[in-house]
mmCIF file of C-alpha atoms and ligand atoms in Angstrom:
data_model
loop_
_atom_site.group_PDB
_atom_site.id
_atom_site.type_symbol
_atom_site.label_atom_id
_atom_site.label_comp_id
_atom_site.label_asym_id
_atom_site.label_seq_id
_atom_site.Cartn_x
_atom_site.Cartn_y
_atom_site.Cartn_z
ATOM 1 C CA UNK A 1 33.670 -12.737 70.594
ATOM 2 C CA UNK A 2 32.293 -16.126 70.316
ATOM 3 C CA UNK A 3 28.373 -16.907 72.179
ATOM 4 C CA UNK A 4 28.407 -20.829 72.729
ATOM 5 C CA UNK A 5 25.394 -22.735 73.886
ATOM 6 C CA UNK A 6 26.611 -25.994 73.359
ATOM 7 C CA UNK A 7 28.891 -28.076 75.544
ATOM 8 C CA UNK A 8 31.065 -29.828 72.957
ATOM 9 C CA UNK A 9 31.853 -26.131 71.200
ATOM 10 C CA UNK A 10 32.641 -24.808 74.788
ATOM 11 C CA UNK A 11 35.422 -27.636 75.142
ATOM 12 C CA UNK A 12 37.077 -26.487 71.679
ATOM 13 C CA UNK A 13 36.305 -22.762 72.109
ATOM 14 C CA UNK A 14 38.284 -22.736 75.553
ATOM 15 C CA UNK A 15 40.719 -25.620 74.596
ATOM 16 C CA UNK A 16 41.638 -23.404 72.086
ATOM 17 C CA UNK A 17 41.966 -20.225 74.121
ATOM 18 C CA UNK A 18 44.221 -22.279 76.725
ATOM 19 C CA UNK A 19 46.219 -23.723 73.873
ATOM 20 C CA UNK A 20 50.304 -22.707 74.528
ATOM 21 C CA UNK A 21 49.764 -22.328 78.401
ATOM 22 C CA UNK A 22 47.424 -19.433 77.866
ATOM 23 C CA UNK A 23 45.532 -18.589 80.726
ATOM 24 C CA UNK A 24 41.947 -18.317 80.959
ATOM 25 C CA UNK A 25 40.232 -16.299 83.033
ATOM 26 C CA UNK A 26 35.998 -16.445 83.786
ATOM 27 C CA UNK A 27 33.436 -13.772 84.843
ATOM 28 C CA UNK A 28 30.380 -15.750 86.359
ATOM 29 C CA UNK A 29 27.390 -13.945 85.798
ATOM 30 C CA UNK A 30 23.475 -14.120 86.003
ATOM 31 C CA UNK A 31 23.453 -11.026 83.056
ATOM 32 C CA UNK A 32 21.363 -7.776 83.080
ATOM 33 C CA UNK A 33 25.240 -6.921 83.268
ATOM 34 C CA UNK A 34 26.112 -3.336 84.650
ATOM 35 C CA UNK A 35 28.966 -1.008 85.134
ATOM 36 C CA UNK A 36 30.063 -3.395 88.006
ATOM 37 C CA UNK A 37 30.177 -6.582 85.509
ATOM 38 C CA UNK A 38 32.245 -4.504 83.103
ATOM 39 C CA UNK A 39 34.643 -4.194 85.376
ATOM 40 C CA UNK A 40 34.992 -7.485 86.325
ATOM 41 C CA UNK A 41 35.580 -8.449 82.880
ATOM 42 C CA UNK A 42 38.529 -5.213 83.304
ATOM 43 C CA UNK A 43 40.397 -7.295 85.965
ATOM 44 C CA UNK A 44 40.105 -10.475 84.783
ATOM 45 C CA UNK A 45 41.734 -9.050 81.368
ATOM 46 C CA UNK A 46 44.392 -7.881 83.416
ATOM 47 C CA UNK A 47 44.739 -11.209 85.398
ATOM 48 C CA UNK A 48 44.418 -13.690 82.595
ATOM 49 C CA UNK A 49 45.341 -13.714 78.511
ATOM 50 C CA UNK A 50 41.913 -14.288 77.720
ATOM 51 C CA UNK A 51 37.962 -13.707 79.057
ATOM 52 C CA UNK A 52 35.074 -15.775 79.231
ATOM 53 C CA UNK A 53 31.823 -14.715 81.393
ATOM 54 C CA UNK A 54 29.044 -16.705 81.738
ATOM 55 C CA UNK A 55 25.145 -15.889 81.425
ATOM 56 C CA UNK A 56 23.426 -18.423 83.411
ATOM 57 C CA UNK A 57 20.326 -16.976 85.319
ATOM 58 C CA UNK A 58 20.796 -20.471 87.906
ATOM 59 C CA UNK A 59 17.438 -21.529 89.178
ATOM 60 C CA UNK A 60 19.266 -23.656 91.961
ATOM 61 C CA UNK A 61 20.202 -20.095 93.688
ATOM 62 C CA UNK A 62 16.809 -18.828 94.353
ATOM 63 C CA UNK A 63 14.540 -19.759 97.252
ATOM 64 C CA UNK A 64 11.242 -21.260 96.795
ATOM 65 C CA UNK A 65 9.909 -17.969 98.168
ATOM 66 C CA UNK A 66 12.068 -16.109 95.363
ATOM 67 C CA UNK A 67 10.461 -15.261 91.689
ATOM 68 C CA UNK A 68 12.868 -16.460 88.803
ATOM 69 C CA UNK A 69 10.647 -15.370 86.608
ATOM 70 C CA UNK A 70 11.564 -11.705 87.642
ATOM 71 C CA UNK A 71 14.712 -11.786 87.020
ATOM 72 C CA UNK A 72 15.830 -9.362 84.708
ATOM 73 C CA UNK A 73 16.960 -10.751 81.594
ATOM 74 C CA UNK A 74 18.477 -8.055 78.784
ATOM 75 C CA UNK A 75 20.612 -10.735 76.575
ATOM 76 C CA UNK A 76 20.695 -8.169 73.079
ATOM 77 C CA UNK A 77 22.192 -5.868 75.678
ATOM 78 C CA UNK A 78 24.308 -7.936 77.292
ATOM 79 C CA UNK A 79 26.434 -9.026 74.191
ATOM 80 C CA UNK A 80 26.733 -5.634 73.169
ATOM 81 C CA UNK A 81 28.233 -4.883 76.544
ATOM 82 C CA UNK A 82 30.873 -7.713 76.289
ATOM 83 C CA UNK A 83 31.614 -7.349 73.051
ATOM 84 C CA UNK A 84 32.273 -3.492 73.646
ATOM 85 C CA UNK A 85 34.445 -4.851 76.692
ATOM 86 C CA UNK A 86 37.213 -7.264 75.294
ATOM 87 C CA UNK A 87 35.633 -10.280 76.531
ATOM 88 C CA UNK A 88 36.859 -13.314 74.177
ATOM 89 C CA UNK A 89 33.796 -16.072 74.864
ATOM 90 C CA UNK A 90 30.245 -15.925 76.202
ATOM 91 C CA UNK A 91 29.086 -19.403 78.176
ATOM 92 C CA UNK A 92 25.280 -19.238 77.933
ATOM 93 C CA UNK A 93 23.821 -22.510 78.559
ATOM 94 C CA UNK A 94 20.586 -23.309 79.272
ATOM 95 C CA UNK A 95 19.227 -24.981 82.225
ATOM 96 C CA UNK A 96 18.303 -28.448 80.344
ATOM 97 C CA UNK A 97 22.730 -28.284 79.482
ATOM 98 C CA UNK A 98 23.703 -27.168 82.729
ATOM 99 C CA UNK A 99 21.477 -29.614 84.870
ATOM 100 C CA UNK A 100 20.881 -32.378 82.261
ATOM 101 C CA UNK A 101 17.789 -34.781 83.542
ATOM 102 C CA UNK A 102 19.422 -37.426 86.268
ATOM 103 C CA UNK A 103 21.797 -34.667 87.160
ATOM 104 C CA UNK A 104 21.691 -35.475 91.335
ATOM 105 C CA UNK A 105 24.988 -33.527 92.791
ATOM 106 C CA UNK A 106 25.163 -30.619 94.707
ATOM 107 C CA UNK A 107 27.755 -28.954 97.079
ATOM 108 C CA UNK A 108 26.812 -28.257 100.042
ATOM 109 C CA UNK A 109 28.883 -25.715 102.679
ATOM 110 C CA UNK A 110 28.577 -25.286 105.819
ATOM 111 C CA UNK A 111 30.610 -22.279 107.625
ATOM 112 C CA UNK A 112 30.478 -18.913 105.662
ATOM 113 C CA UNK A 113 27.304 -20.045 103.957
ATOM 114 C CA UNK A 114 25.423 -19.985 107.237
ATOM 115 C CA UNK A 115 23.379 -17.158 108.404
ATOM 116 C CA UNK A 116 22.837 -13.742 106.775
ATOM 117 C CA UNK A 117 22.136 -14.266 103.199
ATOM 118 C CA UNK A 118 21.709 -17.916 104.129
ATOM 119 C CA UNK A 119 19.535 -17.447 106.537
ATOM 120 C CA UNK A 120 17.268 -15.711 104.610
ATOM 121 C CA UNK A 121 17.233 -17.520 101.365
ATOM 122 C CA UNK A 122 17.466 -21.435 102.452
ATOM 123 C CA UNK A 123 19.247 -23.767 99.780
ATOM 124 C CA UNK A 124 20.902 -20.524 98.099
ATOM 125 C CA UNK A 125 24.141 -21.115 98.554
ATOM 126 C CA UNK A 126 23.856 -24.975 97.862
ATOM 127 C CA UNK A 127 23.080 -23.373 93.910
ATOM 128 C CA UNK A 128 25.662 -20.933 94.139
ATOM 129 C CA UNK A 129 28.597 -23.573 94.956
ATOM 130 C CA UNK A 130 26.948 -26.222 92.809
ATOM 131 C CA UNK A 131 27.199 -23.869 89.570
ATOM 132 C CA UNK A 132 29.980 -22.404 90.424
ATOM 133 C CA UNK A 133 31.941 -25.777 90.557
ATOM 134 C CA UNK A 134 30.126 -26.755 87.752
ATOM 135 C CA UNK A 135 31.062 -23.406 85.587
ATOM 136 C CA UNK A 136 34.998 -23.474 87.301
ATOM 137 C CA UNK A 137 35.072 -27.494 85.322
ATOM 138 C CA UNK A 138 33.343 -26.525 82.488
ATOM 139 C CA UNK A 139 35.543 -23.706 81.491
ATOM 140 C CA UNK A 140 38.831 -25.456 82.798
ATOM 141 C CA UNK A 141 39.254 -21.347 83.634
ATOM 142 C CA UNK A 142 42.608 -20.777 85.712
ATOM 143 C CA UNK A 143 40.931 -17.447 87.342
ATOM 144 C CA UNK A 144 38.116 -16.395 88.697
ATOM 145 C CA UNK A 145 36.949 -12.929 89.315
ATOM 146 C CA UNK A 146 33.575 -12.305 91.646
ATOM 147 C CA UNK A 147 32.460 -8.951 93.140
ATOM 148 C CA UNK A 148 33.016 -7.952 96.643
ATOM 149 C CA UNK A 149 29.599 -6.933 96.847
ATOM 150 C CA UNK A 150 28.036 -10.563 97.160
ATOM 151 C CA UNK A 151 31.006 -10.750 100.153
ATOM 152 C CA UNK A 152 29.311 -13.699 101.185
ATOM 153 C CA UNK A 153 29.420 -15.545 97.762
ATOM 154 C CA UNK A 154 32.911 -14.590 97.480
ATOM 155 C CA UNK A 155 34.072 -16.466 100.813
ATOM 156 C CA UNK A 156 31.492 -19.586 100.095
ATOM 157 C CA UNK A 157 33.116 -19.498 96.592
ATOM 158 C CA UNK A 158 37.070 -19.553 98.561
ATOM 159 C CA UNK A 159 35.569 -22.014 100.901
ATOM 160 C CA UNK A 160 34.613 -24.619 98.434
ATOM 161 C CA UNK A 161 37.743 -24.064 96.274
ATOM 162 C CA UNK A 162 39.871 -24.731 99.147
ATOM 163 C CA UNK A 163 37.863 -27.790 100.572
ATOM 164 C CA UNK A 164 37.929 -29.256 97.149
ATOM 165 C CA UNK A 165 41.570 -28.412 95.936
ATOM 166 C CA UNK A 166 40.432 -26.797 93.081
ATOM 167 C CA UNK A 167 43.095 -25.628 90.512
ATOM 168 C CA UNK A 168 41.724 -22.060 90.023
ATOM 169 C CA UNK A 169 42.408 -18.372 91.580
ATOM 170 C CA UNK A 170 39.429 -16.498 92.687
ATOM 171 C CA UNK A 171 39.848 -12.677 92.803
ATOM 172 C CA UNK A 172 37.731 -10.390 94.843
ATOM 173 C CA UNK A 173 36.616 -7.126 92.685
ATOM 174 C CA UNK A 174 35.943 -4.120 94.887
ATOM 175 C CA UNK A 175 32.173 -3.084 95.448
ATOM 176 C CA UNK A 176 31.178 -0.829 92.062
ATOM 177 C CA UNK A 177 29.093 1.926 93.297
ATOM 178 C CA UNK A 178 26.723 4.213 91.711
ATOM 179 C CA UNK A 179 27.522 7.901 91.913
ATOM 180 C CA UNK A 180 25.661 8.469 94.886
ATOM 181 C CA UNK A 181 27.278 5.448 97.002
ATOM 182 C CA UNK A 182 24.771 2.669 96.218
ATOM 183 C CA UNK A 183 26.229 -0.224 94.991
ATOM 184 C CA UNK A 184 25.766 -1.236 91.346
ATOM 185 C CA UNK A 185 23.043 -4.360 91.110
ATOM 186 C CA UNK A 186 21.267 -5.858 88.740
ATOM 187 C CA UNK A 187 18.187 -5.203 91.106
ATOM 188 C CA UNK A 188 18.613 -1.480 91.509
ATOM 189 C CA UNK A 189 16.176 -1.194 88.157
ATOM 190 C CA UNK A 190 13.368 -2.839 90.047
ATOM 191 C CA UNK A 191 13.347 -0.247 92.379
ATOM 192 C CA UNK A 192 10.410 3.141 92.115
ATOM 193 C CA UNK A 193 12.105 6.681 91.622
ATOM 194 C CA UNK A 194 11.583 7.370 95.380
ATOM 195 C CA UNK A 195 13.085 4.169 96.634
ATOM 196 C CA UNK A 196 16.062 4.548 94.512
ATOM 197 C CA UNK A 197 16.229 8.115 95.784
ATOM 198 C CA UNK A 198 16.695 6.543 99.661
ATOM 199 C CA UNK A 199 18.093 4.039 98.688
ATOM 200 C CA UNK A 200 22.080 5.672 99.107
ATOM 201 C CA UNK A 201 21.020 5.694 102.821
ATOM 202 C CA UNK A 202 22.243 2.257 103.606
ATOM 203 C CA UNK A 203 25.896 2.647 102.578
ATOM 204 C CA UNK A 204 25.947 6.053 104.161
ATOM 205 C CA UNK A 205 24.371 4.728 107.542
ATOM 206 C CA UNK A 206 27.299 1.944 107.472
ATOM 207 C CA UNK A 207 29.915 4.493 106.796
ATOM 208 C CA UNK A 208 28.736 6.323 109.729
ATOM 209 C CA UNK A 209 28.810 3.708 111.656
ATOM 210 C CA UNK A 210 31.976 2.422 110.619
ATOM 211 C CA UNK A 211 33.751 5.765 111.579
ATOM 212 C CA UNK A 212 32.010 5.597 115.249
ATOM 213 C CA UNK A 213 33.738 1.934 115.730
ATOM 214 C CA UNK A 214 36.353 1.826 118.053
ATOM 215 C CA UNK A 215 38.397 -0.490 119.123
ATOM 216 C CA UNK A 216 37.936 -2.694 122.314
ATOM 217 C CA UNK A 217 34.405 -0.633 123.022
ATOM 218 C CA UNK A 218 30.972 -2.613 122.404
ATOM 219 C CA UNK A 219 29.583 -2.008 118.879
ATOM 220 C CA UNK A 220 26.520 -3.288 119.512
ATOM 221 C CA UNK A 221 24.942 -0.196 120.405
ATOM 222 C CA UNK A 222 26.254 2.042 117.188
ATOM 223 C CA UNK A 223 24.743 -0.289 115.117
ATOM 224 C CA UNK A 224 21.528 -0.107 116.406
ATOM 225 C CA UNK A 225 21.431 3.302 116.388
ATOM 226 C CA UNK A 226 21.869 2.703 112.683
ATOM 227 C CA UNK A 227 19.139 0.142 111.995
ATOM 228 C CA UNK A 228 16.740 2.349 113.981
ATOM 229 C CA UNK A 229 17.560 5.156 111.380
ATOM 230 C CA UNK A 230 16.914 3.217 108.391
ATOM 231 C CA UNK A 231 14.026 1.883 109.939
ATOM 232 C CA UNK A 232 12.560 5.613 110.677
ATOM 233 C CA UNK A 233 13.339 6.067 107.216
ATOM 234 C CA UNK A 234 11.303 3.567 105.873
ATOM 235 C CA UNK A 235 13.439 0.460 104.939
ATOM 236 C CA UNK A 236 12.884 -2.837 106.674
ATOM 237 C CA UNK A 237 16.239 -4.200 108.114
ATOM 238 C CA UNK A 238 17.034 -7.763 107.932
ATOM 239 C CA UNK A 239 20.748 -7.664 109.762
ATOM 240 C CA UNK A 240 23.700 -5.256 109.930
ATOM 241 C CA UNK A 241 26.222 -6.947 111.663
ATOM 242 C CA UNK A 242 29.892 -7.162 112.121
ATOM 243 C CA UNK A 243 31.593 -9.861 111.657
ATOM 244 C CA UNK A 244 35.665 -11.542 110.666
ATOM 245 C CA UNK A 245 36.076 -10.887 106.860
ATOM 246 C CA UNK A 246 36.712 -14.587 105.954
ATOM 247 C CA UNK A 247 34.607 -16.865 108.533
ATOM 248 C CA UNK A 248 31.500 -14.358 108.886
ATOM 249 C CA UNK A 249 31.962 -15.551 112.754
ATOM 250 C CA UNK A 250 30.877 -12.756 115.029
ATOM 251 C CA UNK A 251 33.869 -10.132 115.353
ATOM 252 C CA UNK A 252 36.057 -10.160 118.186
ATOM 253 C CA UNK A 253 38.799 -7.526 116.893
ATOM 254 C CA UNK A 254 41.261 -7.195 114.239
ATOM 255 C CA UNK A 255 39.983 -6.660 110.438
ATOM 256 C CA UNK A 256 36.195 -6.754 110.190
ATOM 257 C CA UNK A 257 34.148 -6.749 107.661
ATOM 258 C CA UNK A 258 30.233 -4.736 107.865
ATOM 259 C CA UNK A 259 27.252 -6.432 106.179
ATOM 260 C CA UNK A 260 24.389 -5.382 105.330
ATOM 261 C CA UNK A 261 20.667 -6.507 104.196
ATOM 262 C CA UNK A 262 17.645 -4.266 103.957
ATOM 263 C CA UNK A 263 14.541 -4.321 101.960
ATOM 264 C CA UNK A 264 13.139 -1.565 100.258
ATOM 265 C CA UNK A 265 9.752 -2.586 99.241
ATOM 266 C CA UNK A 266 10.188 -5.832 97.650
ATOM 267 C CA UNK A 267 13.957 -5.109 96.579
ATOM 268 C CA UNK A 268 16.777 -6.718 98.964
ATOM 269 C CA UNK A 269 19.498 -4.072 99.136
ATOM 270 C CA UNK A 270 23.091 -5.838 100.317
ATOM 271 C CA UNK A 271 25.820 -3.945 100.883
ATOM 272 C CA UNK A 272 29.344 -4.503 102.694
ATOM 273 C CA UNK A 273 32.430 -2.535 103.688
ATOM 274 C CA UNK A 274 36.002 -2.994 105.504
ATOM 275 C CA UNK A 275 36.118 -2.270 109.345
ATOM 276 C CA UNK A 276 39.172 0.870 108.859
HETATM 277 O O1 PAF B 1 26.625 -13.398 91.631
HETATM 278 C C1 PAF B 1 25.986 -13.956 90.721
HETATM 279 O O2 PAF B 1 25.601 -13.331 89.728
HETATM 280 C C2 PAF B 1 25.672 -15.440 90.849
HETATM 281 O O3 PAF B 1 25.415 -15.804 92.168
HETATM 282 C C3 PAF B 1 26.742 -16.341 90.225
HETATM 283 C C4 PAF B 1 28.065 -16.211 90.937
HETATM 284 C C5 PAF B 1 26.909 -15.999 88.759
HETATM 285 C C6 PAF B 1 26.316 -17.812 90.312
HETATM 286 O O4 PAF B 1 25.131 -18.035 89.631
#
C-alpha cells in the first residue's frame, strides 16, 4: 500500500493503477476510520480492480461554529486499518496541497443541500462538493463509494456529478451499525459511557416510527410522538422528518426516506432509514 502526500506522485501512483483500462475505485474519507470505512473499502474492492481512500480532515466542511481542532485524528491507526483491508493507495494531502494559496473555486448546490444538515451547518455542503470534485479529478477514480449514513452527502455528491457530467459512479454503502443499532461514526468516541448507553434510542425511535407509517394517513403526528420521546429522554432534537429519498422534498408517497438529527450533549447523532 502506497501513502502519497504529494500531487505529482499521486498522478503516477494512480496513472499506474489505471494503466490497461484498470479501474480505479476511491473511498473519501476524513479518517479516525471505523468498521463502517472498512467496509467501504470491501465494496469498492468488489466494484473496481483497485482502492484508493483518501484522509483529508477538509476544513471547508465545518461551520464557523464547528471545532476542527476536535476532530479526531488516529493516522498510525488508520494505515494499519487499510493496509489490513486491501486498499492499494492512501491520498493524504494536506490542506496547503489541496487548497494551494489563490485557490478561489467552490461548488455550490442548491436542492438536496438545503435544509437539514444544511440548515444547521451553513457553507457545509459548499466544502463537501468542492473536495469531493476536487478528490473525484485528482484521483481520475472511475467509482466512488460513500456511506448511506451521511444520506444527505450521498445525494449532494449524485447531484453535483450529474449537473457537472462527471465521468465517475458513485455507490451508496448501507448504514454500518454498531451491535446495538447505532450507527458506526467517527463521533460515537466523543460521546460519555451514559450517552453512548442512550444513544441506540434514536434508531430504535425511527424504527418505531417507521412501522406505525401508513400509507395515505398523516405522519405528522407519529413523528412527534417520537421526538417528544427522545426529548423526555434527554436528547435535544434538531429534525426527524420524512422526506423523497433523492430530492429531500417533503414526502408525498411512494419510497421515503427517514432522517434524523439529535444532539446528545455536544455530539450530533444522524441517522437515516428506508420508508418499508
Ligand atoms: O463523509 C466524510 O467523511 C466527508 O464529508 C467526505 C466525503 C470525506 C468529504 O470530506
Amino acid at each position: 500500500m502506497q501513502v502519497i502526500r504529494d500531487r505529482a506522485k499521486l498522478r503516477e501512483a494512480t496513472a499506474r493503477l489505471r494503466a490497461g483500462g484498470k479501474r480505479l475505485g476511491l473511498v473519501p474519507t476524513m479518517g479516525a476510520l471505523h468498521q463502517g470505512h472498512l467496509e467501504l473499502v470491501a465494496t469498492a474492492r468488489q466494484a473496481a480492480d483497485a482502492v484508493a481512500v483518501s484522509i483529508f480532515v477538509n476544513p471547508l466542511q465545518f461551520a464557523a461554529h464547528e471545532d476542527l481542532a476536535r476532530y479526531p485524528r488516529d493516522e498510525a491507526g488508520d494505515l494499519a486499518k487499510l493496509a489490513a483491508s486491501g486498499c492499494d493507495l492512501v491520498w493524504m494531502p494536506d490542506v496547503a496541497t489541496m487548497y494551494p494559496p489563490g485557490a478561489a473555486t467552490l461548488i455550490e448546490v442548491a436542492g438536496p443541500s438545503e435544509g437539514f444538515e444544511g440548515a444547521a451547518r451553513p457553507g457545509h455542503f459548499r466544502g463537501v462538493a468542492t473536495v469531493c470534485t476536487k478528490l473525484f479529478g485528482q484521483t481520475g477514480a472511475d467509482v466512488a463509494v460513500f456511506g448511506e449514513k451521511d444520506w444527505q452527502q450521498l445525494q449532494v455528491v449524485r447531484r453535483v456529478v450529474a449537473d457537472l457530467d462527471m465521468p465517475i459512479a458513485i455507490i451508496g454503502h448501507p448504514t454500518v451499525r454498531e451491535a446495538d443499532g447505532l450507527a458506526c461514526s467517527s463521533r460515537n468516541q466523543r460521546m460519555t459511557p451514559d450517552q453512548r448507553a442512550l444513544a441506540p434510542m434514536l434508531p430504535a425511535e425511527m424504527r418505531r416510527a417507521l412501522t406505525r407509517i401508513a400509507p395515505g394517513a398523516p405522519h405528522e403526528a407519529v413523528l412527534a410522538e417520537a421526538v417528544a420521546a427522545l426529548a423526555a429522554a434527554g436528547f435535544v432534537p434538531d429534525y426527524l422528518s420524512l422526506v423523497q429519498p433523492d430530492t429531500l422534498q417533503p414526502w408525498t408517497g411512494g419510497p421515503g426516506r427517514l432522517l434524523a438529527a439529535a444532539r446528545l450533549g455536544d455530539v450530533r447523532l444522524l441517522d437515516n432509514m428506508p420508508l418499508g
